[in-house]
C-alpha cells in the first residue's frame, strides 16, 4: 500500500528534497563563515567588507529554503495521509463479510482507532524528517571535507551510538507489539461491557468476575508494558542529545593528544558543525522512533489481510453495464449447496449446511423456518453471497453465480434486513442517490414515525429509537431501494400485533405483485399459510420444502403491478 502511494508522489518528494539540500548547503556556508571569523578573531585579523553581507545572505537562504521545503513537504505529507486513509477505507470496503467476521470487529476497530492514527501522525513527521536528514548528511560531508581524520572518530562514535540505539529500539518495538496485543484484548473486554450490559447489571457475580479476571489484569499488564515502552523510547530521545556532547568532548580532548597537527580552526569547525547538527539529529532520531511505531502499526493493519482498493472500485463501478442475467430472470436455485464454518482450533465442532437443493420463483414469498441453530440464517447469508459455498452452486435460471454471473452484480439484486442489521442514516433510491425529503416524510408518516424522526437531504435526523421502530425505517429503505429480491430476517419479531399483521397480509403481497422474490425468515406459524413456498431447516438440512395448501403459483408472465406507496400498504 505505502509503496504505491510513495511511487505516485516520487517527483514531489524529489523536488522537496532538492529544496532541502539547497537550504542545508546554505547552512554549511553559514557555518563556514562563522568558523572563518572565529579563526580571524583568534589571529587578530579583521573581518572582510563582504563577510557579514555574505553571512546575512546565507542565513536568509537557510530560512527561505527551509520554510519553502517544509511547506512543500507538509502539503505532500497531508496528501499522502489522505491517500493512506482513502486506501484503507477502500480496502475495508473491499473485504468480504466472511473475512471481517473471522478477523473480529474488535481487532478492526482497534486498528482503525490506534494503528491508523499512529500511521497518519507518523506520515505528518515526513517534512521535518527529510529536511533534518538531509542537513545531517551534508554536515557529515562537510566534516569529511574539513578533516577526514577527525571525521573517522566522529563516524565511529556515531555508528556505535546508532548500533546501541538500534538494539534498544528493537527491544522497545518488541514490547510495543506485545502491548498492541493486550490492547486488542482490552478493546474486546470493553466491548463485552457494552454488549452484555443487561446481564452484567443483573448478575453481580459475573460483573465482579468480569472486572477481576478479565479487565483489571489486562489494565495492569498494559500499564506495566506502557511504562517499559515509554521508558525505552524516551531514553533513546535523551541519548541522542546527551551523546552529542560526549562526541564533542572526545573531539576537543582527543585532538590535542592524537591529532596535534590539526589546526584549532578545524576543531572549532567540528564543534560548531556538531552543535548545528544537534537539533536535526534529534529530529531524525525522534522521527525514527515514531516510524518504528508506524512500522508496527502498519504490520498490524497488513496482518488483517484486508481487500484491495482496485477490487472496491470494480465492485462499485455504477457506470458498468449490468448483465441481463441479473435483471431478467424468473428462478433462483441452489444446487447441492454446502458450507462449513471454519475454525482454527483442532477438534472443535463446526456447523455444516447442506447439501441443500431448492428453487425459488420470482413473484413469490418464501418462508424459511426452523429452530435456532437450524441453519436458516446461514443459508440466507449463502443465498445473498455473504458466504461463498464450499461446494454446489447458486443459479439464476441456468446461469451459475461465481462463474457466469459476477458475485458483485448478483448481490445488487438483494435488499436485506438481517436480525443484527445496521441502520444507516442516509436513504438511497434505486440509483444510489439520496431520496427526496418529501417522499421520505410521506413514508415516515405512513409508518407512524413522523413525530419521531425527520429527514434533510435524504438523511434521517436520528436513528436512536426502539428496535421495532428501527426495523420500520429499514423497511422504508428496502422499499425505496426497489430491488428484485427482498430478504427479511425475523422482521416482524419486534413489531406490535398490528404492524405484524400489516407486514404479512399487505406488504408482502404487494411486493409480490411487483414481481419481487420475497424471502422471509420467520417463526410466526400463524402466517405460514400465506407463503407460496415453506422451507424448514433442521441441522443444516432442508427437511420440508412444500407449498402450503391454497398458495398460488407465481404468474411469471404477468405484468408487474404499479409500485404502491407505504400509505397504501399500511392504510389499506
Coordinates of C-alpha atoms in Angstrom, one line a residue:
X1 CA 0.0 0.0 0.0
X2 CA 2.7 2.5 1.0
X3 CA 4.9 1.6 -1.9
X4 CA 2.2 2.5 -4.4
X5 CA 1.5 5.8 -2.5
X6 CA 5.1 6.8 -2.4
X7 CA 5.6 5.9 -6.1
X8 CA 2.8 8.3 -7.0
X9 CA 4.5 11.2 -5.3
X10 CA 8.1 10.4 -6.0
X11 CA 8.8 13.6 -8.1
X12 CA 7.2 15.8 -5.4
X13 CA 9.5 14.1 -2.9
X14 CA 12.5 14.6 -5.1
X15 CA 11.6 18.3 -5.6
X16 CA 11.1 19.0 -1.9
X17 CA 14.4 17.1 -1.1
X18 CA 16.3 19.3 -3.6
X19 CA 15.0 22.4 -1.8
X20 CA 16.1 20.8 1.5
X21 CA 19.6 20.2 0.1
X22 CA 19.9 23.9 -1.0
X23 CA 18.7 25.1 2.4
X24 CA 21.1 22.7 4.2
X25 CA 24.0 23.8 1.9
X26 CA 23.3 27.4 2.8
X27 CA 23.6 26.3 6.4
X28 CA 27.0 24.8 5.8
X29 CA 28.1 28.1 4.2
X30 CA 26.8 29.9 7.3
X31 CA 28.9 27.6 9.5
X32 CA 32.0 28.1 7.3
X33 CA 31.7 31.9 7.6
X34 CA 31.3 31.7 11.4
X35 CA 34.3 29.4 11.6
X36 CA 36.5 31.7 9.5
X37 CA 35.5 34.7 11.6
X38 CA 36.4 32.8 14.8
X39 CA 39.8 31.9 13.4
X40 CA 40.4 35.5 12.3
X41 CA 39.5 36.8 15.8
X42 CA 41.9 34.3 17.3
X43 CA 44.7 35.6 15.0
X44 CA 43.8 39.2 15.3
X45 CA 42.6 39.7 11.7
X46 CA 39.7 42.0 10.8
X47 CA 36.6 40.8 9.0
X48 CA 36.4 41.4 5.3
X49 CA 33.9 44.0 3.9
X50 CA 31.8 41.3 2.3
X51 CA 31.9 38.7 5.1
X52 CA 28.9 40.0 7.0
X53 CA 26.6 40.5 3.9
X54 CA 27.5 37.0 2.7
X55 CA 26.7 35.7 6.2
X56 CA 23.3 37.5 6.2
X57 CA 22.6 36.1 2.7
X58 CA 23.4 32.6 3.9
X59 CA 21.1 33.0 6.9
X60 CA 18.3 34.3 4.6
X61 CA 18.8 31.4 2.2
X62 CA 18.6 28.9 5.0
X63 CA 15.4 30.5 6.3
X64 CA 13.8 30.8 2.9
X65 CA 14.6 27.4 1.5
X66 CA 13.9 25.6 4.8
X67 CA 10.5 27.2 5.0
X68 CA 9.8 26.5 1.3
X69 CA 10.9 22.9 1.5
X70 CA 8.9 22.3 4.8
X71 CA 5.8 23.9 3.2
X72 CA 6.0 21.6 0.2
X73 CA 6.7 18.6 2.3
X74 CA 3.9 19.5 4.6
X75 CA 1.5 19.6 1.6
X76 CA 3.0 16.3 0.4
X77 CA 2.6 14.6 3.7
X78 CA -1.0 15.8 4.0
X79 CA -1.7 14.3 0.5
X80 CA 0.0 11.0 1.5
X81 CA -2.1 10.8 4.7
X82 CA -5.2 11.4 2.6
X83 CA -4.2 8.7 0.2
X84 CA -3.5 6.3 3.0
X85 CA -6.8 6.9 4.7
X86 CA -8.6 6.7 1.4
X87 CA -6.9 3.4 0.5
X88 CA -7.6 2.0 3.9
X89 CA -11.3 2.8 3.7
X90 CA -11.5 1.2 0.2
X91 CA -9.6 -1.9 1.4
X92 CA -12.0 -2.4 4.3
X93 CA -15.0 -1.9 2.0
X94 CA -13.5 -4.5 -0.4
X95 CA -13.1 -7.1 2.3
X96 CA -15.6 -9.9 2.3
X97 CA -18.1 -10.3 5.1
X98 CA -16.7 -13.7 6.0
X99 CA -13.2 -12.3 6.3
X100 CA -14.3 -9.5 8.6
X101 CA -16.3 -12.0 10.7
X102 CA -13.1 -14.1 11.0
X103 CA -10.9 -11.1 11.9
X104 CA -13.2 -9.9 14.6
X105 CA -14.8 -6.5 15.0
X106 CA -12.7 -5.5 18.0
X107 CA -9.4 -6.1 16.1
X108 CA -10.6 -4.0 13.2
X109 CA -11.8 -1.2 15.5
X110 CA -8.5 -1.2 17.4
X111 CA -6.6 -1.0 14.1
X112 CA -8.8 1.9 12.9
X113 CA -8.6 3.8 16.1
X114 CA -5.0 3.2 17.2
X115 CA -2.9 1.9 14.3
X116 CA -4.4 4.1 11.6
X117 CA -4.0 7.2 13.9
X118 CA -0.3 6.4 14.6
X119 CA 0.4 5.9 10.9
X120 CA -1.3 9.2 10.0
X121 CA 0.7 11.0 12.7
X122 CA 3.9 9.4 11.6
X123 CA 3.4 10.5 8.0
X124 CA 3.0 14.1 9.1
X125 CA 6.5 13.9 10.5
X126 CA 8.0 13.4 7.0
X127 CA 8.6 17.2 6.3
X128 CA 10.8 17.6 9.4
X129 CA 12.5 14.2 9.0
X130 CA 13.5 14.7 5.3
X131 CA 14.9 18.2 6.0
X132 CA 16.7 17.2 9.1
X133 CA 18.1 14.0 7.5
X134 CA 19.5 16.0 4.5
X135 CA 21.0 18.5 6.9
X136 CA 22.8 15.8 8.9
X137 CA 24.1 14.2 5.7
X138 CA 25.6 17.4 4.4
X139 CA 27.1 18.2 7.8
X140 CA 28.8 14.9 7.8
X141 CA 30.0 15.5 4.3
X142 CA 31.4 18.9 5.3
X143 CA 33.3 17.3 8.2
X144 CA 34.8 14.8 5.8
X145 CA 35.9 17.6 3.6
X146 CA 37.4 19.5 6.5
X147 CA 39.3 16.7 8.2
X148 CA 38.9 13.0 7.4
X149 CA 40.9 12.0 10.5
X150 CA 38.5 13.7 12.9
X151 CA 35.5 12.6 10.9
X152 CA 36.6 9.0 11.2
X153 CA 36.5 9.4 15.0
X154 CA 33.1 11.1 14.8
X155 CA 31.8 8.4 12.4
X156 CA 32.9 5.5 14.6
X157 CA 31.3 7.1 17.6
X158 CA 28.1 7.9 15.8
X159 CA 28.0 4.3 14.3
X160 CA 28.5 2.8 17.8
X161 CA 25.7 5.0 19.2
X162 CA 23.4 4.1 16.4
X163 CA 24.1 0.4 16.8
X164 CA 23.3 0.6 20.6
X165 CA 20.2 2.7 19.8
X166 CA 19.1 0.1 17.3
X167 CA 19.3 -2.7 19.9
X168 CA 17.3 -0.7 22.3
X169 CA 14.8 0.3 19.6
X170 CA 14.3 -3.4 18.7
X171 CA 13.6 -4.2 22.3
X172 CA 11.1 -1.3 22.5
X173 CA 9.4 -2.5 19.3
X174 CA 9.0 -6.0 20.8
X175 CA 7.4 -4.6 23.9
X176 CA 5.2 -2.3 21.7
X177 CA 3.9 -5.2 19.6
X178 CA 3.1 -7.2 22.7
X179 CA 1.3 -4.1 24.1
X180 CA -0.9 -3.9 21.0
X181 CA -1.9 -7.5 21.5
X182 CA -3.0 -6.7 25.1
X183 CA -4.8 -3.6 23.8
X184 CA -6.8 -5.7 21.4
X185 CA -7.8 -7.9 24.3
X186 CA -8.8 -4.8 26.2
X187 CA -11.0 -3.5 23.4
X188 CA -12.6 -6.9 23.3
X189 CA -13.3 -6.8 27.0
X190 CA -14.6 -3.2 26.9
X191 CA -17.0 -4.3 24.1
X192 CA -18.2 -7.0 26.4
X193 CA -19.2 -4.3 28.9
X194 CA -21.4 -2.6 26.3
X195 CA -22.8 -5.7 24.7
X196 CA -23.5 -7.5 28.0
X197 CA -24.7 -4.5 30.0
X198 CA -28.1 -6.1 30.8
X199 CA -26.6 -9.4 32.0
X200 CA -23.9 -7.6 33.9
X201 CA -26.3 -5.2 35.6
X202 CA -28.4 -8.1 36.9
X203 CA -25.7 -10.6 37.8
X204 CA -23.3 -9.1 40.4
X205 CA -21.1 -12.2 40.5
X206 CA -20.5 -12.1 36.8
X207 CA -19.9 -8.3 37.0
X208 CA -17.3 -8.9 39.7
X209 CA -15.6 -11.8 37.7
X210 CA -15.5 -9.7 34.5
X211 CA -13.7 -6.9 36.3
X212 CA -11.4 -9.1 38.5
X213 CA -10.4 -11.8 36.0
X214 CA -10.8 -10.1 32.6
X215 CA -10.5 -6.3 32.7
X216 CA -8.3 -5.4 35.6
X217 CA -5.5 -7.9 34.9
X218 CA -5.4 -6.6 31.3
X219 CA -5.3 -3.0 32.5
X220 CA -2.3 -3.9 34.8
X221 CA -0.4 -5.6 32.0
X222 CA -1.0 -2.6 29.7
X223 CA 0.1 -0.2 32.5
X224 CA 3.4 -2.1 33.1
X225 CA 4.2 -2.5 29.4
X226 CA 3.3 1.1 28.6
X227 CA 5.9 2.2 31.2
X228 CA 8.6 0.0 29.5
X229 CA 7.8 1.2 26.0
X230 CA 7.7 4.8 27.1
X231 CA 11.0 4.5 29.1
X232 CA 12.8 2.9 26.1
X233 CA 11.7 5.5 23.6
X234 CA 12.3 8.4 26.0
X235 CA 15.7 7.0 26.7
X236 CA 16.5 6.9 23.0
X237 CA 15.5 10.5 22.6
X238 CA 17.6 11.8 25.5
X239 CA 20.6 9.7 24.5
X240 CA 20.9 11.5 21.2
X241 CA 21.3 14.9 22.6
X242 CA 23.5 13.8 25.6
X243 CA 25.9 11.7 23.5
X244 CA 26.4 14.5 21.0
X245 CA 28.2 16.4 23.7
X246 CA 30.2 13.3 24.5
X247 CA 31.3 13.3 20.9
X248 CA 32.3 17.0 21.1
X249 CA 34.3 16.2 24.2
X250 CA 36.1 13.4 22.5
X251 CA 37.0 15.7 19.6
X252 CA 38.2 18.5 21.8
X253 CA 40.3 16.4 24.1
X254 CA 41.3 13.7 21.6
X255 CA 42.5 16.2 19.0
X256 CA 45.1 17.5 21.4
X257 CA 46.5 14.1 22.2
X258 CA 46.1 12.1 18.9
X259 CA 45.9 14.8 16.3
X260 CA 48.1 17.6 17.5
X261 CA 48.7 18.8 13.9
X262 CA 45.0 19.5 13.3
X263 CA 44.6 23.3 13.4
X264 CA 42.4 24.9 16.0
X265 CA 40.1 26.3 13.3
X266 CA 39.3 22.8 12.1
X267 CA 38.5 21.7 15.7
X268 CA 36.2 24.7 16.1
X269 CA 34.6 23.8 12.7
X270 CA 33.8 20.3 14.0
X271 CA 32.5 21.6 17.3
X272 CA 30.2 24.2 15.6
X273 CA 29.1 21.7 13.0
X274 CA 28.2 19.0 15.6
X275 CA 26.3 21.6 17.6
X276 CA 24.5 22.7 14.4
X277 CA 23.6 19.0 13.9
X278 CA 22.1 18.5 17.4
X279 CA 18.6 19.7 16.6
X280 CA 18.4 17.9 13.1
X281 CA 19.9 14.8 14.6
X282 CA 17.4 14.8 17.5
X283 CA 14.6 15.2 15.0
X284 CA 15.9 12.3 12.9
X285 CA 16.2 10.0 16.0
X286 CA 12.7 11.1 17.3
X287 CA 11.2 10.5 13.9
X288 CA 12.8 7.1 13.5
X289 CA 11.4 6.1 16.9
X290 CA 7.9 7.2 15.7
X291 CA 8.5 5.5 12.4
X292 CA 9.2 2.3 14.3
X293 CA 5.8 2.8 15.9
X294 CA 4.4 3.3 12.5
X295 CA 6.1 0.2 11.2
X296 CA 4.5 -1.9 14.0
X297 CA 1.1 -0.3 13.3
X298 CA 1.5 -0.9 9.6
X299 CA 2.2 -4.6 10.2
X300 CA -0.9 -4.8 12.4
X301 CA -3.0 -3.4 9.6
X302 CA -1.5 -5.6 6.9
X303 CA -2.0 -8.5 9.2
X304 CA -5.7 -8.0 8.9
X305 CA -5.4 -9.1 5.3
X306 CA -8.0 -6.6 4.0
X307 CA -9.1 -6.4 0.4
X308 CA -7.6 -4.3 -2.3
X309 CA -8.7 -0.7 -3.4
X310 CA -9.0 -1.8 -7.1
X311 CA -11.5 -4.5 -6.1
X312 CA -13.6 -1.9 -4.3
X313 CA -13.6 0.3 -7.4
X314 CA -14.5 -2.6 -9.6
X315 CA -17.4 -3.7 -7.4
X316 CA -18.8 -0.2 -7.0
X317 CA -18.5 1.0 -10.6
X318 CA -22.0 2.2 -11.1
X319 CA -21.3 3.0 -14.8
X320 CA -20.7 -0.6 -15.6
X321 CA -23.4 -2.3 -17.7
X322 CA -25.4 -4.7 -15.6
X323 CA -25.8 -8.0 -17.5
X324 CA -29.3 -9.2 -18.4
X325 CA -28.8 -12.3 -16.3
X326 CA -29.3 -10.3 -13.1
X327 CA -32.2 -8.2 -14.3
X328 CA -34.2 -10.6 -16.4
X329 CA -34.7 -13.9 -14.6
X330 CA -37.5 -16.0 -13.3
X331 CA -36.0 -18.6 -11.0
X332 CA -33.3 -18.6 -8.3
X333 CA -32.0 -22.1 -7.5
X334 CA -29.4 -23.7 -5.2
X335 CA -28.0 -27.0 -6.2
X336 CA -26.1 -29.3 -3.8
X337 CA -25.1 -26.2 -1.8
X338 CA -22.7 -27.0 1.0
X339 CA -20.9 -24.8 3.6
X340 CA -18.9 -25.5 6.7
X341 CA -17.8 -22.9 9.3
X342 CA -14.0 -22.9 9.5
X343 CA -12.2 -23.0 12.8
X344 CA -8.5 -22.6 13.7
X345 CA -8.9 -24.9 16.7
X346 CA -8.5 -28.6 16.3
X347 CA -11.2 -31.0 17.3
X348 CA -13.7 -28.1 17.6
X349 CA -17.3 -28.8 16.5
X350 CA -18.1 -27.0 13.2
X351 CA -21.5 -26.4 11.9
X352 CA -22.4 -27.6 8.4
X353 CA -25.1 -26.6 6.0
X354 CA -26.1 -28.8 3.1
X355 CA -26.2 -30.3 0.7
X356 CA -29.2 -28.0 0.0
X357 CA -31.4 -28.1 -3.1
X358 CA -34.2 -25.6 -3.7
X359 CA -35.8 -23.4 -6.4
X360 CA -37.4 -20.1 -5.7
X361 CA -39.6 -18.3 -8.2
X362 CA -39.8 -14.6 -8.8
X363 CA -43.1 -13.0 -7.6
X364 CA -43.4 -15.5 -4.7
X365 CA -43.0 -15.3 -1.0
X366 CA -40.6 -17.9 0.5
X367 CA -40.8 -18.5 4.3
X368 CA -37.7 -20.0 5.8
X369 CA -38.3 -21.6 9.2
X370 CA -36.7 -23.9 11.7
X371 CA -35.4 -23.8 15.3
X372 CA -32.5 -21.7 16.5
X373 CA -29.2 -23.0 15.0
X374 CA -31.0 -25.0 12.3
X375 CA -29.1 -23.2 9.5
X376 CA -31.7 -20.9 8.0
X377 CA -29.7 -17.7 8.7
X378 CA -26.5 -19.3 7.4
X379 CA -28.4 -20.3 4.3
X380 CA -29.7 -16.8 3.9
X381 CA -26.1 -15.5 4.0
X382 CA -25.1 -18.0 1.4
X383 CA -28.1 -17.0 -0.7
X384 CA -27.1 -13.3 -0.8
X385 CA -23.4 -14.0 -1.3
X386 CA -22.1 -13.0 2.2
X387 CA -20.6 -16.5 2.5
X388 CA -19.2 -18.4 -0.5
X389 CA -20.3 -22.1 -0.7
X390 CA -17.7 -24.8 -0.3
X391 CA -19.5 -26.9 -2.9
X392 CA -22.5 -26.7 -5.1
X393 CA -23.9 -23.7 -6.9
X394 CA -26.3 -20.8 -7.0
X395 CA -28.1 -20.5 -10.3
X396 CA -30.1 -17.7 -11.9
X397 CA -32.2 -19.5 -14.4
X398 CA -29.3 -21.5 -15.9
X399 CA -26.5 -19.0 -15.2
X400 CA -24.2 -20.1 -12.3
X401 CA -23.3 -17.4 -9.8
X402 CA -19.5 -17.0 -9.3
X403 CA -18.9 -18.4 -12.8
X404 CA -21.2 -17.0 -15.4
X405 CA -22.6 -14.3 -13.1
X406 CA -20.3 -11.9 -11.2
X407 CA -21.0 -12.1 -7.5
X408 CA -21.0 -8.3 -7.1
X409 CA -23.6 -8.0 -9.9
X410 CA -25.6 -10.8 -8.2
X411 CA -25.6 -9.1 -4.8
X412 CA -27.1 -5.9 -6.2
X413 CA -30.4 -7.9 -6.7
X414 CA -30.9 -8.0 -2.9
X415 CA -32.3 -5.7 -0.3
X416 CA -31.8 -7.3 3.2
X417 CA -32.8 -6.7 6.8
X418 CA -31.0 -9.2 8.9
X419 CA -31.8 -9.7 12.6
X420 CA -28.5 -7.9 13.5
X421 CA -28.9 -5.2 10.8
X422 CA -27.2 -1.8 10.8
X423 CA -29.5 1.1 10.3
X424 CA -27.8 3.7 8.0
X425 CA -28.7 7.4 8.3
X426 CA -29.0 8.1 4.5
X427 CA -31.9 6.8 2.5
X428 CA -30.8 5.9 -1.1
X429 CA -33.0 5.2 -4.0
X430 CA -32.6 2.6 -6.8
X431 CA -30.0 4.8 -8.5
X432 CA -27.9 5.1 -5.3
X433 CA -28.8 8.7 -4.7
X434 CA -30.4 10.3 -1.6
X435 CA -34.2 10.1 -1.8
X436 CA -36.2 13.3 -1.7
X437 CA -37.3 14.5 1.7
X438 CA -40.9 14.7 0.5
X439 CA -41.0 11.0 -0.3
X440 CA -39.3 10.1 3.0
X441 CA -41.6 12.3 5.0
X442 CA -44.6 10.7 3.5
X443 CA -43.4 7.2 4.3
X444 CA -42.4 8.2 7.8
X445 CA -45.9 9.4 8.4
X446 CA -47.3 6.2 7.0
X447 CA -45.1 4.2 9.3
X448 CA -46.2 6.3 12.3
X449 CA -42.7 7.7 12.8
X450 CA -43.3 11.2 11.5
X451 CA -43.3 12.6 15.0
X452 CA -40.1 10.8 16.0
X453 CA -37.7 11.4 13.0
X454 CA -37.4 13.7 10.0
X455 CA -35.0 13.9 7.1
X456 CA -32.9 16.5 5.5
X457 CA -31.2 15.9 2.1
X458 CA -32.1 12.3 2.4
X459 CA -30.6 11.8 5.9
X460 CA -32.6 10.8 9.0
X461 CA -32.4 13.3 11.8
X462 CA -32.0 10.5 14.3
X463 CA -31.9 6.7 14.4
X464 CA -32.0 6.5 18.2
X465 CA -35.2 4.6 18.8
X466 CA -36.6 1.2 19.7
X467 CA -35.6 -1.9 17.7
X468 CA -39.1 -2.3 16.2
X469 CA -39.1 1.4 15.0
X470 CA -35.6 0.9 13.6
X471 CA -36.9 -2.1 11.6
X472 CA -39.6 0.1 10.2
X473 CA -37.0 2.6 9.0
X474 CA -35.0 -0.3 7.5
X475 CA -38.2 -1.5 5.7
X476 CA -38.7 2.0 4.3
X477 CA -35.1 1.9 3.0
X478 CA -35.6 -1.5 1.5
X479 CA -38.8 -0.4 -0.2
X480 CA -37.1 2.7 -1.7
X481 CA -34.1 0.7 -2.9
X482 CA -36.5 -1.3 -5.2
X483 CA -34.5 -4.4 -5.7
X484 CA -35.9 -7.7 -7.3
X485 CA -35.2 -9.7 -4.1
X486 CA -36.1 -8.8 -0.6
X487 CA -34.8 -10.8 2.3
X488 CA -36.2 -10.1 5.8
X489 CA -34.8 -12.0 8.8
X490 CA -37.4 -12.0 11.7
X491 CA -38.6 -8.5 10.7
X492 CA -41.9 -8.9 12.5
X493 CA -40.4 -10.2 15.7
X494 CA -40.1 -6.7 17.3
X495 CA -43.4 -5.3 15.9
X496 CA -46.7 -4.9 17.7
X497 CA -49.6 -7.2 16.5
X498 CA -51.0 -4.5 14.2
X499 CA -47.8 -4.0 12.2
X500 CA -47.0 -7.7 12.2
X501 CA -50.4 -8.3 10.6
X502 CA -49.8 -5.5 8.0
X503 CA -46.4 -7.0 7.2
X504 CA -47.6 -10.5 6.4
X505 CA -51.0 -9.7 4.9
X506 CA -50.4 -6.4 3.0
X507 CA -46.7 -5.5 2.5
X508 CA -45.5 -9.0 1.4
X509 CA -48.4 -9.5 -1.1
X510 CA -47.8 -6.0 -2.6
X511 CA -44.1 -6.8 -3.0
X512 CA -45.0 -10.0 -4.8
X513 CA -47.3 -8.1 -7.1
X514 CA -44.2 -6.0 -8.2
X515 CA -42.7 -9.4 -9.3
X516 CA -40.2 -9.4 -6.4
X517 CA -38.9 -12.6 -4.8
X518 CA -39.6 -12.1 -1.0
X519 CA -37.6 -14.4 1.3
X520 CA -38.8 -14.2 4.9
X521 CA -37.1 -15.9 7.9
X522 CA -40.0 -16.4 10.3
X523 CA -41.3 -18.2 13.4
X524 CA -44.8 -16.8 13.0
X525 CA -46.5 -20.1 12.2
X526 CA -50.0 -18.5 12.2
X527 CA -49.0 -16.8 8.9
X528 CA -47.3 -19.8 7.2
X529 CA -50.3 -20.4 5.1
X530 CA -49.6 -17.1 3.3
X531 CA -46.3 -18.4 1.9
X532 CA -46.0 -19.7 -1.6
X533 CA -43.2 -21.9 -0.5
X534 CA -42.4 -23.1 3.0
X535 CA -38.9 -24.3 3.7
X536 CA -37.9 -25.8 7.0
X537 CA -34.4 -26.3 8.2
X538 CA -33.0 -28.8 10.8
X539 CA -29.3 -29.3 11.5
X540 CA -28.3 -27.5 8.3
X541 CA -30.6 -29.6 6.1
X542 CA -33.9 -28.9 4.4
X543 CA -36.5 -31.3 5.9
X544 CA -39.6 -29.6 4.5
X545 CA -40.0 -27.9 1.1
X546 CA -43.6 -27.5 0.3
X547 CA -46.4 -25.2 -0.9
X548 CA -49.0 -24.6 1.7
X549 CA -52.5 -25.6 0.6
X550 CA -54.1 -22.9 -1.4
X551 CA -50.8 -20.9 -2.0
X552 CA -51.0 -19.5 -5.6
X553 CA -48.2 -20.1 -8.1
X554 CA -46.3 -17.1 -9.4
X555 CA -47.5 -15.7 -12.7
X556 CA -44.2 -15.2 -14.4
X557 CA -45.8 -13.8 -17.5
X558 CA -48.0 -11.3 -15.6
X559 CA -47.3 -7.6 -15.8
X560 CA -45.8 -6.2 -12.6
X561 CA -48.2 -4.2 -10.5
X562 CA -47.6 -0.5 -10.2
X563 CA -45.5 0.5 -7.3
X564 CA -47.7 1.3 -4.3
X565 CA -46.8 3.7 -1.5
X566 CA -46.4 2.6 2.0
X567 CA -49.5 4.6 2.8
X568 CA -51.5 2.2 0.6
X569 CA -49.9 -0.8 2.3
X570 CA -50.4 0.5 5.9
X571 CA -53.8 2.1 5.4
X572 CA -55.4 -0.5 3.1

